Amino acid sequence: CTTLVRSLGGGNARSVGERRNTPVDELIAEVEAEGDETQELLSLLLEEHQDLTREDAPMSLGDYLRMFPGHDEQHLAQLRTAQEAPRD
């Protein structure tokens, strides 16, 4: 999983760089919309889908989904903290 974490960290760094000047309100709306879309997609999954794997992925879909609970909520909390922080 170390390779996955490094890969995700690089993706996160790129995303932060691309959105650095985006207003926090817009970022919150984006995360919320993506979360809604994710929930919609997850509702389509069946029990047998959790064992699906990809050759280039270090874990199954089920493992991935268990590993990342609350991911969107963590980012929303970070954004709300940034939103409430005093500006210089």
MMTF fields as JSON, N, C-alpha, C and O atoms, coordinates in Angstrom:
{
  "mmtfVersion": "1.0.0",
  "mmtfProducer": "UNKNOWN",
  "numBonds": 351,
  "numAtoms": 352,
  "numGroups": 88,
  "numChains": 1,
  "numModels": 1,
  "chainsPerModel": [1],
  "groupsPerChain": [88],
  "chainIdList": ["A"],
  "bondAtomList": [4, 2, 8, 6, 12, 10, 16, 14, 20, 18, 24, 22, 28, 26, 32, 30, 36, 34, 40, 38, 44, 42, 48, 46, 52, 50, 56, 54, 60, 58, 64, 62, 68, 66, 72, 70, 76, 74, 80, 78, 84, 82, 88, 86, 92, 90, 96, 94, 100, 98, 104, 102, 108, 106, 112, 110, 116, 114, 120, 118, 124, 122, 128, 126, 132, 130, 136, 134, 140, 138, 144, 142, 148, 146, 152, 150, 156, 154, 160, 158, 164, 162, 168, 166, 172, 170, 176, 174, 180, 178, 184, 182, 188, 186, 192, 190, 196, 194, 200, 198, 204, 202, 208, 206, 212, 210, 216, 214, 220, 218, 224, 222, 228, 226, 232, 230, 236, 234, 240, 238, 244, 242, 248, 246, 252, 250, 256, 254, 260, 258, 264, 262, 268, 266, 272, 270, 276, 274, 280, 278, 284, 282, 288, 286, 292, 290, 296, 294, 300, 298, 304, 302, 308, 306, 312, 310, 316, 314, 320, 318, 324, 322, 328, 326, 332, 330, 336, 334, 340, 338, 344, 342, 348, 346],
  "bondOrderList": [1, 1, 1, 1, 1, 1, 1, 1, 1, 1, 1, 1, 1, 1, 1, 1, 1, 1, 1, 1, 1, 1, 1, 1, 1, 1, 1, 1, 1, 1, 1, 1, 1, 1, 1, 1, 1, 1, 1, 1, 1, 1, 1, 1, 1, 1, 1, 1, 1, 1, 1, 1, 1, 1, 1, 1, 1, 1, 1, 1, 1, 1, 1, 1, 1, 1, 1, 1, 1, 1, 1, 1, 1, 1, 1, 1, 1, 1, 1, 1, 1, 1, 1, 1, 1, 1, 1],
  "groupList": [{"groupName": "CYS", "atomNameList": ["N", "CA", "C", "O"], "elementList": ["N", "C", "C", "O"], "formalChargeList": [0, 0, 0, 0], "bondAtomList": [1, 0, 2, 1, 3, 2], "bondOrderList": [1, 1, 2], "singleLetterCode": "C", "chemCompType": "L-PEPTIDE LINKING"}, {"groupName": "THR", "atomNameList": ["N", "CA", "C", "O"], "elementList": ["N", "C", "C", "O"], "formalChargeList": [0, 0, 0, 0], "bondAtomList": [1, 0, 2, 1, 3, 2], "bondOrderList": [1, 1, 2], "singleLetterCode": "T", "chemCompType": "L-PEPTIDE LINKING"}, {"groupName": "LEU", "atomNameList": ["N", "CA", "C", "O"], "elementList": ["N", "C", "C", "O"], "formalChargeList": [0, 0, 0, 0], "bondAtomList": [1, 0, 2, 1, 3, 2], "bondOrderList": [1, 1, 2], "singleLetterCode": "L", "chemCompType": "L-PEPTIDE LINKING"}, {"groupName": "VAL", "atomNameList": ["N", "CA", "C", "O"], "elementList": ["N", "C", "C", "O"], "formalChargeList": [0, 0, 0, 0], "bondAtomList": [1, 0, 2, 1, 3, 2], "bondOrderList": [1, 1, 2], "singleLetterCode": "V", "chemCompType": "L-PEPTIDE LINKING"}, {"groupName": "ARG", "atomNameList": ["N", "CA", "C", "O"], "elementList": ["N", "C", "C", "O"], "formalChargeList": [0, 0, 0, 0], "bondAtomList": [1, 0, 2, 1, 3, 2], "bondOrderList": [1, 1, 2], "singleLetterCode": "R", "chemCompType": "L-PEPTIDE LINKING"}, {"groupName": "SER", "atomNameList": ["N", "CA", "C", "O"], "elementList": ["N", "C", "C", "O"], "formalChargeList": [0, 0, 0, 0], "bondAtomList": [1, 0, 2, 1, 3, 2], "bondOrderList": [1, 1, 2], "singleLetterCode": "S", "chemCompType": "L-PEPTIDE LINKING"}, {"groupName": "GLY", "atomNameList": ["N", "CA", "C", "O"], "elementList": ["N", "C", "C", "O"], "formalChargeList": [0, 0, 0, 0], "bondAtomList": [1, 0, 2, 1, 3, 2], "bondOrderList": [1, 1, 2], "singleLetterCode": "G", "chemCompType": "PEPTIDE LINKING"}, {"groupName": "ASN", "atomNameList": ["N", "CA", "C", "O"], "elementList": ["N", "C", "C", "O"], "formalChargeList": [0, 0, 0, 0], "bondAtomList": [1, 0, 2, 1, 3, 2], "bondOrderList": [1, 1, 2], "singleLetterCode": "N", "chemCompType": "L-PEPTIDE LINKING"}, {"groupName": "ALA", "atomNameList": ["N", "CA", "C", "O"], "elementList": ["N", "C", "C", "O"], "formalChargeList": [0, 0, 0, 0], "bondAtomList": [1, 0, 2, 1, 3, 2], "bondOrderList": [1, 1, 2], "singleLetterCode": "A", "chemCompType": "L-PEPTIDE LINKING"}, {"groupName": "GLU", "atomNameList": ["N", "CA", "C", "O"], "elementList": ["N", "C", "C", "O"], "formalChargeList": [0, 0, 0, 0], "bondAtomList": [1, 0, 2, 1, 3, 2], "bondOrderList": [1, 1, 2], "singleLetterCode": "E", "chemCompType": "L-PEPTIDE LINKING"}, {"groupName": "PRO", "atomNameList": ["N", "CA", "C", "O"], "elementList": ["N", "C", "C", "O"], "formalChargeList": [0, 0, 0, 0], "bondAtomList": [1, 0, 2, 1, 3, 2], "bondOrderList": [1, 1, 2], "singleLetterCode": "P", "chemCompType": "L-PEPTIDE LINKING"}, {"groupName": "ASP", "atomNameList": ["N", "CA", "C", "O"], "elementList": ["N", "C", "C", "O"], "formalChargeList": [0, 0, 0, 0], "bondAtomList": [1, 0, 2, 1, 3, 2], "bondOrderList": [1, 1, 2], "singleLetterCode": "D", "chemCompType": "L-PEPTIDE LINKING"}, {"groupName": "ILE", "atomNameList": ["N", "CA", "C", "O"], "elementList": ["N", "C", "C", "O"], "formalChargeList": [0, 0, 0, 0], "bondAtomList": [1, 0, 2, 1, 3, 2], "bondOrderList": [1, 1, 2], "singleLetterCode": "I", "chemCompType": "L-PEPTIDE LINKING"}, {"groupName": "GLN", "atomNameList": ["N", "CA", "C", "O"], "elementList": ["N", "C", "C", "O"], "formalChargeList": [0, 0, 0, 0], "bondAtomList": [1, 0, 2, 1, 3, 2], "bondOrderList": [1, 1, 2], "singleLetterCode": "Q", "chemCompType": "L-PEPTIDE LINKING"}, {"groupName": "HIS", "atomNameList": ["N", "CA", "C", "O"], "elementList": ["N", "C", "C", "O"], "formalChargeList": [0, 0, 0, 0], "bondAtomList": [1, 0, 2, 1, 3, 2], "bondOrderList": [1, 1, 2], "singleLetterCode": "H", "chemCompType": "L-PEPTIDE LINKING"}, {"groupName": "MET", "atomNameList": ["N", "CA", "C", "O"], "elementList": ["N", "C", "C", "O"], "formalChargeList": [0, 0, 0, 0], "bondAtomList": [1, 0, 2, 1, 3, 2], "bondOrderList": [1, 1, 2], "singleLetterCode": "M", "chemCompType": "L-PEPTIDE LINKING"}, {"groupName": "TYR", "atomNameList": ["N", "CA", "C", "O"], "elementList": ["N", "C", "C", "O"], "formalChargeList": [0, 0, 0, 0], "bondAtomList": [1, 0, 2, 1, 3, 2], "bondOrderList": [1, 1, 2], "singleLetterCode": "Y", "chemCompType": "L-PEPTIDE LINKING"}, {"groupName": "PHE", "atomNameList": ["N", "CA", "C", "O"], "elementList": ["N", "C", "C", "O"], "formalChargeList": [0, 0, 0, 0], "bondAtomList": [1, 0, 2, 1, 3, 2], "bondOrderList": [1, 1, 2], "singleLetterCode": "F", "chemCompType": "L-PEPTIDE LINKING"}],
  "groupTypeList": [0, 1, 1, 2, 3, 4, 5, 2, 6, 6, 6, 7, 8, 4, 5, 3, 6, 9, 4, 4, 7, 1, 10, 3, 11, 9, 2, 12, 8, 9, 3, 9, 8, 9, 6, 11, 9, 1, 13, 9, 2, 2, 5, 2, 2, 2, 9, 9, 14, 13, 11, 2, 1, 4, 9, 11, 8, 10, 15, 5, 2, 6, 11, 16, 2, 4, 15, 17, 10, 6, 14, 11, 9, 13, 14, 2, 8, 13, 2, 4, 1, 8, 13, 9, 8, 10, 4, 11],
  "groupIdList": [1, 2, 3, 4, 5, 6, 7, 8, 9, 10, 11, 12, 13, 14, 15, 16, 17, 18, 19, 20, 21, 22, 23, 24, 25, 26, 27, 28, 29, 30, 31, 32, 33, 34, 35, 36, 37, 38, 39, 40, 41, 42, 43, 44, 45, 46, 47, 48, 49, 50, 51, 52, 53, 54, 55, 56, 57, 58, 59, 60, 61, 62, 63, 64, 65, 66, 67, 68, 69, 70, 71, 72, 73, 74, 75, 76, 77, 78, 79, 80, 81, 82, 83, 84, 85, 86, 87, 88],
  "secStructList": [7, 2, 2, 2, 2, 2, 2, 2, 2, 2, 2, 2, 2, 2, 2, 2, 2, 2, 2, 6, 6, 1, 7, 2, 2, 2, 2, 2, 2, 2, 2, 2, 2, 2, 2, 2, 2, 2, 2, 2, 2, 2, 6, 6, 7, 7, 4, 4, 4, 4, 4, 7, 7, 7, 6, 6, 7, 1, 1, 7, 2, 2, 2, 2, 2, 2, 2, 7, 6, 6, 2, 2, 2, 2, 2, 2, 2, 2, 2, 2, 2, 2, 2, 2, 1, 7, 7, 7],
  "xCoordList": [0.815, 0.0, 0.857, 0.34, 2.149, 3.01, 3.052, 3.038, 3.103, 3.1, 1.81, 1.828, 0.686, -0.604, -0.615, -1.058, -0.133, -0.123, 0.753, 0.372, 1.924, 2.787, 2.087, 2.137, 1.433, 0.726, -0.39, -0.548, -1.165, -2.254, -1.713, -2.29, -0.617, -0.011, 0.409, 0.233, 0.964, 1.347, 0.136, 0.163, -0.93, -2.179, -2.774, -3.278, -2.716, -3.228, -2.418, -2.981, -1.109, -0.263, -0.581, -0.643, -0.783, -1.148, -2.493, -2.653, -3.457, -4.787, -4.73, -5.394, -3.944, -3.792, -3.189, -3.669, -2.149, -1.52, -2.478, -2.492, -3.284, -4.233, -5.348, -5.898, -5.676, -6.822, -6.422, -7.28, -5.153, -4.654, -5.392, -5.612, -5.767, -6.415, -7.933, -8.588, -8.493, -9.944, -10.564, -10.077, -11.627, -12.277, -12.741, -13.202, -12.614, -12.949, -14.401, -14.686, -15.324, -16.733, -16.894, -17.687, -16.145, -16.214, -15.648, -16.18, -14.568, -13.967, -14.927, -15.057, -15.596, -16.56, -17.686, -18.082, -18.199, -19.268, -18.799, -19.56, -17.558, -17.002, -16.914, -17.31, -16.401, -16.274, -17.646, -17.84, -18.598, -19.952, -20.591, -21.224, -20.431, -20.997, -20.344, -21.031, -19.044, -18.342, -18.765, -18.882, -18.994, -19.461, -20.833, -21.085, -21.719, -23.051, -22.947, -23.632, -22.082, -21.89, -21.319, -21.736, -20.37, -19.774, -20.823, -20.871, -21.67, -22.717, -23.681, -24.138, -23.979, -24.85, -24.23, -24.901, -22.953, -22.257, -22.159, -22.354, -21.858, -21.739, -23.051, -23.056, -24.155, -25.456, -25.735, -26.627, -24.985, -25.16, -24.356, -24.57, -23.439, -22.576, -23.334, -24.229, -22.948, -23.479, -22.397, -21.223, -22.79, -21.851, -20.632, -19.503, -20.86, -19.741, -18.75, -17.636, -19.113, -18.206, -17.03, -15.983, -17.193, -16.111, -14.838, -13.762, -14.947, -13.764, -13.092, -12.079, -13.629, -13.039, -11.654, -11.42, -10.755, -9.393, -8.967, -9.581, -7.907, -7.268, -5.813, -5.229, -5.243, -3.85, -2.91, -1.909, -3.239, -2.36, -2.733, -2.18, -3.666, -4.092, -3.645, -3.742, -3.159, -2.634, -3.705, -3.374, -4.99, -6.04, -7.345, -7.497, -8.282, -9.596, -10.434, -10.087, -11.525, -12.448, -12.967, -13.039, -13.327, -13.808, -12.769, -13.098, -11.5, -10.419, -10.274, -10.131, -10.313, -10.191, -11.325, -11.092, -12.545, -13.694, -13.643, -14.097, -13.091, -12.947, -11.814, -11.847, -10.812, -9.633, -9.916, -9.255, -10.874, -11.086, -12.405, -12.97, -12.921, -14.176, -13.938, -12.911, -14.88, -14.791, -13.819, -13.526, -13.311, -12.317, -12.858, -12.194, -14.051, -14.638, -14.891, -14.679, -15.348, -15.616, -14.345, -14.374, -13.227, -11.949, -11.574, -11.154, -11.732, -11.408, -12.373, -11.956, -13.64, -14.601, -14.247, -14.326, -13.863, -13.465, -12.244, -12.176, -11.288, -10.104, -10.487, -9.983, -11.384, -11.81, -12.592, -12.411, -13.451, -14.222, -13.306, -13.534, -12.278, -11.297, -10.596, -10.404, -10.212, -9.551, -10.498, -10.077, -11.772, -12.765, -12.951, -13.179, -12.851, -13.065, -11.813, -11.892, -10.667, -9.4, -9.343, -9.788, -8.791, -8.655, -7.708, -6.7, -8.038, -7.22, -6.254, -6.573, -5.082, -4.082, -4.385, -3.657],
  "yCoordList": [-1.205, 0.0, 1.266, 2.353, 1.149, 2.323, 3.016, 4.245, 2.239, 2.832, 3.599, 4.694, 3.023, 3.697, 5.011, 6.033, 4.99, 6.21, 7.272, 8.442, 6.883, 7.849, 8.398, 9.599, 7.519, 7.938, 8.91, 9.937, 8.584, 9.473, 10.797, 11.852, 10.75, 11.977, 12.895, 14.111, 12.318, 13.105, 13.704, 14.858, 12.922, 13.419, 14.529, 15.517, 14.367, 15.411, 16.695, 17.789, 16.559, 17.744, 18.481, 19.711, 17.725, 18.36, 19.072, 20.195, 18.411, 19.015, 20.295, 21.279, 20.278, 21.48, 22.602, 23.734, 22.301, 23.307, 23.884, 25.093, 23.017, 23.469, 24.333, 25.193, 24.107, 24.806, 25.854, 26.409, 26.125, 27.017, 28.361, 28.89, 28.907, 30.225, 30.149, 31.167, 28.953, 28.777, 29.148, 28.706, 29.951, 30.3, 29.048, 28.083, 29.074, 27.927, 27.498, 26.301, 28.454, 28.108, 27.228, 26.287, 27.535, 26.74, 25.337, 24.356, 25.249, 23.95, 23.082, 21.884, 23.694, 22.955, 22.43, 21.271, 23.273, 22.849, 21.696, 20.765, 21.759, 20.711, 19.378, 18.337, 19.414, 18.192, 17.609, 16.396, 18.473, 17.993, 17.35, 16.3, 17.965, 17.416, 16.08, 15.136, 15.996, 14.746, 13.661, 12.494, 14.044, 13.08, 12.536, 11.339, 13.407, 12.962, 12.0, 10.978, 12.342, 11.479, 10.124, 9.084, 10.141, 8.896, 8.021, 6.814, 8.623, 7.855, 7.232, 6.103, 7.979, 7.462, 6.234, 5.226, 6.337, 5.212, 4.015, 2.874, 4.272, 3.187, 2.435, 1.232, 3.149, 2.507, 1.483, 0.647, 1.544, 0.606, -0.689, -1.665, -0.682, -1.851, -3.004, -2.814, -4.197, -5.424, -6.056, -5.702, -6.985, -7.661, -8.215, -8.075, -8.842, -9.471, -8.447, -8.825, -7.204, -6.187, -5.906, -5.439, -6.185, -5.862, -6.668, -6.275, -7.784, -8.594, -8.216, -8.814, -7.243, -6.825, -6.224, -5.496, -6.544, -6.006, -5.527, -5.854, -4.749, -4.321, -4.731, -4.793, -5.009, -5.441, -4.373, -4.701, -3.107, -2.023, -1.468, -0.455, -2.125, -1.651, -2.644, -3.855, -2.142, -3.033, -3.664, -4.422, -3.367, -3.905, -4.043, -3.517, -4.759, -4.936, -3.679, -2.809, -3.605, -2.482, -2.431, -1.357, -3.581, -3.629, -3.135, -2.39, -3.546, -3.083, -1.564, -0.875, -1.068, 0.37, 1.119, 2.128, 0.621, 1.294, 1.244, 2.172, 0.163, 0.08, 0.962, 1.441, 1.174, 1.954, 3.46, 4.185, 3.931, 5.368, 5.89, 6.82, 5.341, 5.902, 7.316, 7.601, 8.168, 9.531, 10.425, 11.525, 9.988, 10.78, 12.162, 13.168, 12.22, 13.51, 14.368, 15.58, 13.727, 14.473, 15.101, 16.211, 14.376, 14.922, 16.173, 17.177, 16.101, 17.264, 18.421, 19.578, 18.117, 19.185, 19.861, 21.085, 19.082, 19.659, 20.56, 21.63, 20.138, 20.966, 22.268, 23.338, 22.162, 23.361, 24.314, 25.53, 23.767, 24.63, 25.313, 26.466, 24.612, 25.226, 26.364, 27.437, 26.134, 27.19, 28.366, 29.522, 28.068, 29.09, 29.99, 31.192, 29.394, 30.136, 30.836, 31.669, 30.502, 31.077, 32.561, 32.973, 33.358, 34.791, 35.001, 34.308, 35.939, 36.263, 37.396, 38.291, 37.329, 38.388, 39.593, 40.584],
  "zCoordList": [0.0, 0.0, 0.0, -0.262, 0.288, 0.322, -1.03, -1.098, -2.105, -3.441, -3.68, -4.242, -3.252, -3.395, -2.63, -3.153, -1.406, -0.589, -1.24, -1.282, -1.751, -2.445, -3.675, -3.942, -4.423, -5.632, -5.297, -5.956, -4.271, -3.869, -3.354, -3.621, -2.623, -2.115, -3.248, -3.165, -4.308, -5.476, -6.155, -6.582, -6.259, -6.843, -6.005, -6.538, -4.695, -3.81, -3.959, -3.996, -4.044, -4.195, -5.495, -5.516, -6.583, -7.857, -7.738, -8.217, -7.095, -6.944, -6.122, -6.447, -5.067, -4.24, -5.079, -5.031, -5.843, -6.684, -7.707, -7.941, -8.323, -9.341, -8.756, -9.444, -7.502, -6.892, -5.866, -5.178, -5.76, -4.712, -4.655, -3.565, -5.781, -5.807, -5.938, -6.161, -5.801, -5.881, -4.534, -3.494, -4.537, -3.263, -2.508, -3.117, -1.19, -0.353, -0.564, -0.59, -0.716, -0.943, -2.183, -2.182, -3.231, -4.456, -4.229, -4.747, -3.455, -3.162, -2.345, -2.597, -1.368, -0.557, -1.441, -1.321, -2.325, -3.232, -4.123, -4.389, -4.577, -5.432, -4.674, -5.199, -3.453, -2.66, -2.357, -2.428, -2.02, -1.725, -2.958, -2.849, -4.117, -5.35, -5.693, -6.083, -5.553, -5.834, -4.848, -5.22, -3.591, -2.597, -2.952, -2.813, -3.408, -3.838, -5.014, -5.06, -5.961, -7.132, -6.713, -7.223, -5.787, -5.299, -4.63, -4.871, -3.787, -3.114, -4.114, -3.937, -5.159, -6.211, -6.88, -7.1, -7.194, -7.817, -6.872, -7.291, -5.605, -4.634, -4.455, -4.194, -4.596, -4.43, -5.533, -5.39, -6.621, -7.729, -7.555, -8.274, -6.599, -6.415, -5.777, -4.953, -6.182, -5.597, -4.727, -4.835, -3.872, -2.967, -3.708, -3.239, -4.862, -5.578, -6.154, -6.518, -6.242, -6.776, -5.844, -6.292, -4.557, -3.633, -3.888, -3.439, -4.598, -4.901, -6.213, -6.577, -6.927, -8.202, -7.979, -7.015, -8.884, -8.813, -10.192, -11.208, -10.194, -11.443, -11.36, -10.278, -12.506, -12.54, -11.959, -11.323, -12.182, -11.736, -10.357, -9.93, -9.661, -8.341, -7.268, -7.465, -6.143, -5.106, -4.219, -3.307, -4.469, -3.601, -4.367, -5.469, -3.762, -4.387, -4.175, -3.377, -4.892, -4.728, -3.295, -2.698, -2.745, -1.363, -0.372, 0.55, -0.553, 0.322, 0.231, 1.241, -0.988, -1.209, -0.504, 0.162, -0.657, -0.052, 1.474, 2.142, 2.025, 3.489, 3.992, 5.125, 3.144, 3.553, 3.597, 4.34, 2.825, 2.694, 3.261, 2.685, 4.356, 4.872, 5.399, 6.015, 5.15, 5.666, 4.926, 5.394, 3.784, 3.05, 2.696, 2.947, 2.118, 1.763, 3.0, 2.978, 4.08, 5.309, 5.881, 6.411, 5.766, 6.229, 5.443, 6.018, 4.116, 3.296, 3.565, 3.602, 3.751, 4.068, 5.389, 5.501, 6.377, 7.669, 7.497, 8.101, 6.682, 6.424, 5.735, 6.076, 4.765, 4.038, 4.944, 4.873, 5.787, 6.694, 7.706, 8.071, 8.155, 9.053, 8.339, 8.912, 7.087, 6.298, 6.079, 6.105, 5.865, 5.617, 6.847, 6.718, 8.029, 9.273, 9.788, 10.691, 9.221, 9.682, 9.331, 8.26, 10.242, 9.938, 8.757, 8.623, 7.932, 6.75, 7.102, 7.884, 6.511, 6.742, 5.906, 5.965]
}
